[in-house]
Short mmCIF file of C-alpha atoms and ligand atoms in Angstrom, two decimals:
data_model
loop_
_atom_site.label_atom_id
_atom_site.label_comp_id
_atom_site.label_asym_id
_atom_site.label_seq_id
_atom_site.Cartn_x
_atom_site.Cartn_y
_atom_site.Cartn_z
CA UNK A 1 -51.03 0.18 113.86
CA UNK A 2 -47.63 -1.21 112.87
CA UNK A 3 -44.86 1.23 113.85
CA UNK A 4 -41.07 1.06 113.52
CA UNK A 5 -40.47 -2.08 115.69
CA UNK A 6 -43.21 -4.08 113.93
CA UNK A 7 -41.97 -3.23 110.43
CA UNK A 8 -38.37 -3.86 111.54
CA UNK A 9 -39.42 -7.33 112.78
CA UNK A 10 -41.08 -8.21 109.47
CA UNK A 11 -37.97 -6.93 107.66
CA UNK A 12 -35.77 -9.20 109.80
CA UNK A 13 -38.03 -12.21 109.11
CA UNK A 14 -37.84 -11.63 105.35
CA UNK A 15 -34.12 -10.86 105.33
CA UNK A 16 -33.44 -14.30 106.86
CA UNK A 17 -34.85 -16.13 103.84
CA UNK A 18 -33.60 -13.89 101.01
CA UNK A 19 -32.73 -14.01 98.17
CA UNK A 20 -35.98 -15.24 96.65
CA UNK A 21 -36.88 -15.30 92.97
CA UNK A 22 -40.21 -13.77 91.91
CA UNK A 23 -42.36 -15.97 89.67
CA UNK A 24 -45.29 -13.59 89.49
CA UNK A 25 -46.89 -10.69 91.35
CA UNK A 26 -50.62 -11.26 91.57
CA UNK A 27 -52.57 -8.06 92.22
CA UNK A 28 -56.07 -8.78 93.49
CA UNK A 29 -57.09 -5.16 94.04
CA UNK A 30 -55.88 -2.37 91.77
CA UNK A 31 -56.47 0.37 94.36
CA UNK A 32 -53.84 -1.09 96.70
CA UNK A 33 -51.19 0.03 94.19
CA UNK A 34 -50.32 3.60 95.24
CA UNK A 35 -47.71 4.28 92.57
CA UNK A 36 -46.40 2.32 89.61
CA UNK A 37 -43.09 3.25 87.94
CA UNK A 38 -42.80 -0.02 85.99
CA UNK A 39 -44.93 -2.87 84.63
CA UNK A 40 -45.68 -5.84 86.90
CA UNK A 41 -44.25 -8.23 84.30
CA UNK A 42 -40.79 -6.61 84.76
CA UNK A 43 -40.63 -8.39 88.13
CA UNK A 44 -41.08 -11.91 86.75
CA UNK A 45 -37.90 -13.97 86.96
CA UNK A 46 -36.10 -11.30 89.02
CA UNK A 47 -34.76 -11.88 92.48
CA UNK A 48 -35.55 -10.05 95.74
CA UNK A 49 -32.07 -9.43 97.12
CA UNK A 50 -32.58 -7.34 100.22
CA UNK A 51 -35.24 -6.26 102.71
CA UNK A 52 -34.85 -2.92 104.49
CA UNK A 53 -36.95 -0.41 106.39
CA UNK A 54 -37.39 3.36 106.31
CA UNK A 55 -39.76 4.80 108.93
CA UNK A 56 -42.85 2.60 108.78
CA UNK A 57 -42.13 1.52 105.19
CA UNK A 58 -40.76 -1.89 104.24
CA UNK A 59 -38.57 -1.97 101.14
CA UNK A 60 -37.77 -4.99 99.00
CA UNK A 61 -34.89 -4.40 96.59
CA UNK A 62 -35.01 -6.40 93.35
CA UNK A 63 -31.79 -7.26 91.50
CA UNK A 64 -32.63 -5.22 88.36
CA UNK A 65 -32.84 -1.93 90.32
CA UNK A 66 -36.59 -2.05 90.98
CA UNK A 67 -38.16 -1.65 94.41
CA UNK A 68 -41.33 -2.91 96.07
CA UNK A 69 -42.32 -0.62 98.94
CA UNK A 70 -45.07 -1.58 101.40
CA UNK A 71 -46.81 0.49 104.06
CA UNK A 72 -49.02 -1.47 106.45
CA UNK A 73 -51.37 1.42 107.30
CA UNK A 74 -53.64 0.56 110.23
CA UNK A 75 -54.19 -3.16 109.84
CA UNK A 76 -51.77 -4.40 107.16
CA UNK A 77 -49.90 -7.70 107.39
CA UNK A 78 -47.05 -8.97 105.26
CA UNK A 79 -46.09 -12.59 105.73
CA UNK A 80 -44.63 -15.66 104.06
CA UNK A 81 -46.63 -18.81 103.46
CA UNK A 82 -45.90 -22.10 101.71
CA UNK A 83 -47.06 -22.00 98.10
CA UNK A 84 -49.28 -25.09 98.43
CA UNK A 85 -51.24 -23.61 101.38
CA UNK A 86 -54.64 -22.38 100.22
CA UNK A 87 -55.31 -18.75 101.16
CA UNK A 88 -58.30 -18.84 103.49
CA UNK A 89 -57.87 -15.38 105.02
CA UNK A 90 -59.96 -12.49 103.68
CA UNK A 91 -58.50 -9.19 102.41
CA UNK A 92 -55.36 -10.62 100.80
CA UNK A 93 -54.74 -8.02 98.09
CA UNK A 94 -51.26 -8.92 96.81
CA UNK A 95 -49.62 -12.33 96.41
CA UNK A 96 -46.01 -12.57 95.30
CA UNK A 97 -45.37 -16.10 94.08
CA UNK A 98 -41.74 -17.02 94.84
CA UNK A 99 -39.32 -19.87 94.36
CA UNK A 100 -38.48 -22.31 97.22
CA UNK A 101 -42.26 -23.11 97.22
CA UNK A 102 -43.08 -19.89 99.05
CA UNK A 103 -45.40 -16.92 98.58
CA UNK A 104 -45.47 -13.48 100.20
CA UNK A 105 -48.94 -12.22 101.12
CA UNK A 106 -50.09 -8.67 101.71
CA UNK A 107 -53.32 -8.59 103.71
CA UNK A 108 -55.06 -5.38 104.75
CA UNK A 109 -58.65 -5.30 105.99
CA UNK A 110 -58.94 -1.52 106.33
CA UNK A 111 -56.80 -0.62 103.29
CA UNK A 112 -55.00 2.41 104.73
CA UNK A 113 -51.74 0.83 103.58
CA UNK A 114 -50.52 0.04 100.11
CA UNK A 115 -47.82 -0.98 97.66
CA UNK A 116 -45.55 1.34 95.66
CA UNK A 117 -43.62 -0.01 92.68
CA UNK A 118 -40.68 2.38 92.51
CA UNK A 119 -37.44 2.90 90.59
CA UNK A 120 -36.19 5.87 92.61
CA UNK A 121 -36.62 5.40 96.35
CA UNK A 122 -34.32 8.29 97.34
CA UNK A 123 -36.75 10.92 96.11
CA UNK A 124 -39.71 8.98 97.54
CA UNK A 125 -38.17 9.10 101.02
CA UNK A 126 -36.55 12.53 100.76
CA UNK A 127 -39.11 14.26 103.00
CA UNK A 128 -39.11 11.63 105.74
CA UNK A 129 -37.56 12.65 109.08
CA UNK A 130 -34.51 11.08 110.67
CA UNK A 131 -34.46 7.46 111.79
CA UNK A 132 -34.76 7.43 115.61
CA UNK A 133 -32.31 4.55 115.98
CA UNK A 134 -29.63 6.24 113.85
CA UNK A 135 -26.69 8.15 115.32
CA UNK A 136 -27.93 11.29 113.57
CA UNK A 137 -30.97 11.21 115.84
CA UNK A 138 -29.42 12.78 118.92
CA UNK A 139 -30.38 15.44 121.52
CA UNK A 140 -29.09 18.39 119.42
CA UNK A 141 -31.24 17.22 116.47
CA UNK A 142 -34.31 16.82 118.69
CA UNK A 143 -33.65 20.23 120.22
CA UNK A 144 -33.55 21.77 116.76
CA UNK A 145 -36.84 20.03 115.85
CA UNK A 146 -38.63 21.28 118.99
CA UNK A 147 -37.31 24.83 118.85
CA UNK A 148 -40.05 27.45 118.71
CA UNK A 149 -42.83 24.86 118.32
CA UNK A 150 -46.00 25.78 120.21
CA UNK A 151 -47.72 22.45 119.60
CA UNK A 152 -47.97 19.54 122.07
CA UNK A 153 -44.83 17.38 122.20
CA UNK A 154 -46.92 14.27 121.43
CA UNK A 155 -48.03 15.76 118.07
CA UNK A 156 -44.45 16.48 117.07
CA UNK A 157 -43.30 12.96 117.89
CA UNK A 158 -45.94 11.61 115.49
CA UNK A 159 -44.89 13.92 112.63
CA UNK A 160 -43.17 11.55 110.17
CA UNK A 161 -41.40 14.44 108.42
CA UNK A 162 -39.52 15.21 111.65
CA UNK A 163 -39.02 11.73 113.15
CA UNK A 164 -39.83 8.67 111.08
CA UNK A 165 -41.35 5.50 112.47
CA UNK A 166 -42.87 6.60 115.76
CA UNK A 167 -46.62 6.14 116.28
CA UNK A 168 -49.08 6.39 119.14
CA UNK A 169 -47.81 3.45 121.21
CA UNK A 170 -44.10 4.28 121.30
CA UNK A 171 -44.62 8.05 121.60
CA UNK A 172 -46.65 7.49 124.79
CA UNK A 173 -44.10 5.01 126.16
CA UNK A 174 -41.11 7.28 125.41
CA UNK A 175 -42.81 10.30 127.05
CA UNK A 176 -43.51 8.24 130.16
CA UNK A 177 -39.90 7.07 130.33
CA UNK A 178 -38.74 10.69 130.04
CA UNK A 179 -41.27 11.96 132.65
CA UNK A 180 -42.85 14.41 130.18
CA UNK A 181 -46.61 14.95 129.81
CA UNK A 182 -47.84 14.35 126.25
CA UNK A 183 -49.59 17.75 126.15
CA UNK A 184 -46.49 19.76 127.14
CA UNK A 185 -45.66 22.54 124.69
CA UNK A 186 -42.75 21.24 122.61
CA UNK A 187 -40.63 24.38 122.92
CA UNK A 188 -40.87 24.30 126.73
CA UNK A 189 -38.70 21.17 127.14
CA UNK A 190 -35.38 21.71 128.91
CA UNK A 191 -32.09 20.38 127.49
CA UNK A 192 -32.13 17.69 130.16
CA UNK A 193 -35.69 16.66 129.26
CA UNK A 194 -34.77 16.52 125.57
CA UNK A 195 -31.86 14.21 126.41
CA UNK A 196 -34.20 11.98 128.44
CA UNK A 197 -36.75 11.89 125.63
CA UNK A 198 -34.14 11.03 122.99
CA UNK A 199 -32.91 8.24 125.22
CA UNK A 200 -36.48 7.02 125.95
CA UNK A 201 -37.35 6.85 122.24
CA UNK A 202 -34.28 4.78 121.42
CA UNK A 203 -34.74 2.53 124.43
CA UNK A 204 -38.43 1.70 123.89
CA UNK A 205 -37.93 1.00 120.17
CA UNK A 206 -34.91 -1.24 120.80
CA UNK A 207 -36.74 -3.16 123.50
CA UNK A 208 -39.85 -3.64 121.36
CA UNK A 209 -37.77 -4.98 118.44
CA UNK A 210 -36.29 -7.49 120.89
CA UNK A 211 -39.86 -8.68 121.69
CA UNK A 212 -40.84 -8.64 117.98
CA UNK A 213 -43.27 -5.73 118.27
CA UNK A 214 -46.65 -5.11 119.88
CA UNK A 215 -49.83 -7.02 119.00
CA UNK A 216 -53.18 -5.80 120.26
CA UNK A 217 -55.26 -7.24 117.46
CA UNK A 218 -54.04 -7.02 113.89
CA UNK A 219 -50.27 -7.05 113.84
CA UNK A 220 -48.45 -10.24 112.84
CA UNK A 221 -44.76 -10.63 111.99
CA UNK A 222 -43.37 -12.00 108.71
CA UNK A 223 -44.05 -15.54 109.92
CA UNK A 224 -47.62 -14.59 110.89
CA UNK A 225 -46.85 -14.74 114.61
CA UNK A 226 -48.00 -12.06 117.10
CA UNK A 227 -45.42 -9.88 118.85
CA UNK A 228 -44.87 -9.88 122.62
CA UNK A 229 -44.11 -6.31 123.59
CA UNK A 230 -47.76 -5.67 124.61
CA UNK A 231 -46.82 -7.51 127.82
CA UNK A 232 -44.11 -4.93 128.55
CA UNK A 233 -45.95 -1.66 127.89
CA UNK A 234 -45.91 0.75 130.84
CA UNK A 235 -48.70 3.19 129.95
CA UNK A 236 -50.15 2.63 126.47
CA UNK A 237 -53.55 0.88 126.59
CA UNK A 238 -53.40 0.82 130.42
CA UNK A 239 -55.96 3.52 131.24
CA UNK A 240 -57.02 3.40 134.91
CA UNK A 241 -54.46 0.69 135.70
CA UNK A 242 -51.70 1.36 138.24
CA UNK A 243 -48.67 3.38 137.13
CA UNK A 244 -45.65 1.03 137.24
CA UNK A 245 -43.71 3.82 138.99
CA UNK A 246 -46.02 5.28 141.63
CA UNK A 247 -49.14 3.06 141.62
CA UNK A 248 -51.62 5.86 140.81
CA UNK A 249 -54.27 5.11 138.15
CA UNK A 250 -53.03 6.11 134.69
CA UNK A 251 -54.83 8.85 132.77
CA UNK A 252 -56.00 9.01 129.18
CA UNK A 253 -56.62 12.13 127.13
CA UNK A 254 -57.00 13.09 123.45
CA UNK A 255 -54.24 15.08 121.78
CA UNK A 256 -54.45 15.88 118.08
CA UNK A 257 -57.28 13.37 117.75
CA UNK A 258 -55.19 10.51 119.19
CA UNK A 259 -55.63 8.90 122.60
CA UNK A 260 -52.66 9.51 124.89
CA UNK A 261 -51.82 7.62 128.06
CA UNK A 262 -49.79 9.10 130.91
CA UNK A 263 -49.28 9.34 134.67
CA UNK A 264 -50.29 12.64 136.23
CA UNK A 265 -47.83 12.24 139.07
CA UNK A 266 -44.74 10.98 137.20
CA UNK A 267 -44.98 13.15 134.09
CA UNK A 268 -44.66 16.95 134.13
ZN1 ZN B 301 -46.77 7.40 138.18
#
């Protein structure tokens, strides 16, 4: 599932080639449109000026104040292709025909993602938690978030209304870096552990962006290339393999319905 580093990578790919003028937005499946504040024809002839990211959402800002917001769900891909290339891939639900002989494709086999056509993005994002790579995301903020919470720390890290952009992969990696078991009660973390976790979250996300995200199967960047951070993961997807710290076989357990990977010896 694309998380913060994957969406950030796609955003960077798109930002490099902007601005691009929209000729037409071709919607192949109506149900991929999650919200529509304006008519599709209002986009024709307008220019996409800026790509940005909020949590796991990718935002394209159009010059007349309209926004295209994508969420990639479990298996979504968003990538640029040359206009003359025939689309051979299945599950391409949205095609944005652009100038410079390009088109932007939204492909999503499992359809957990979608497209929002919005005028007011501030209210759309108002409930989303802080950005983990922002300065506002700091140990005192994390401490405030964890205070009095009886639930497992892993569950809290995945709550997008508290911290936006983290998913299963980077939550497991950050907890390993901080030496904290994923099933630890959130409120039981010491100030020192919270500092380590805050640091681990920022570090793993920054490093993954540098390697253009993690590809196990579905994820591709904005140029349709796989990421490379899967080669640098320490615990996620490495069940029964040696812990990079102590050499013991890594464990896997289910927390809140999600598989969690950790080292019994290095994480407490
Ligand atoms: Zn270990």
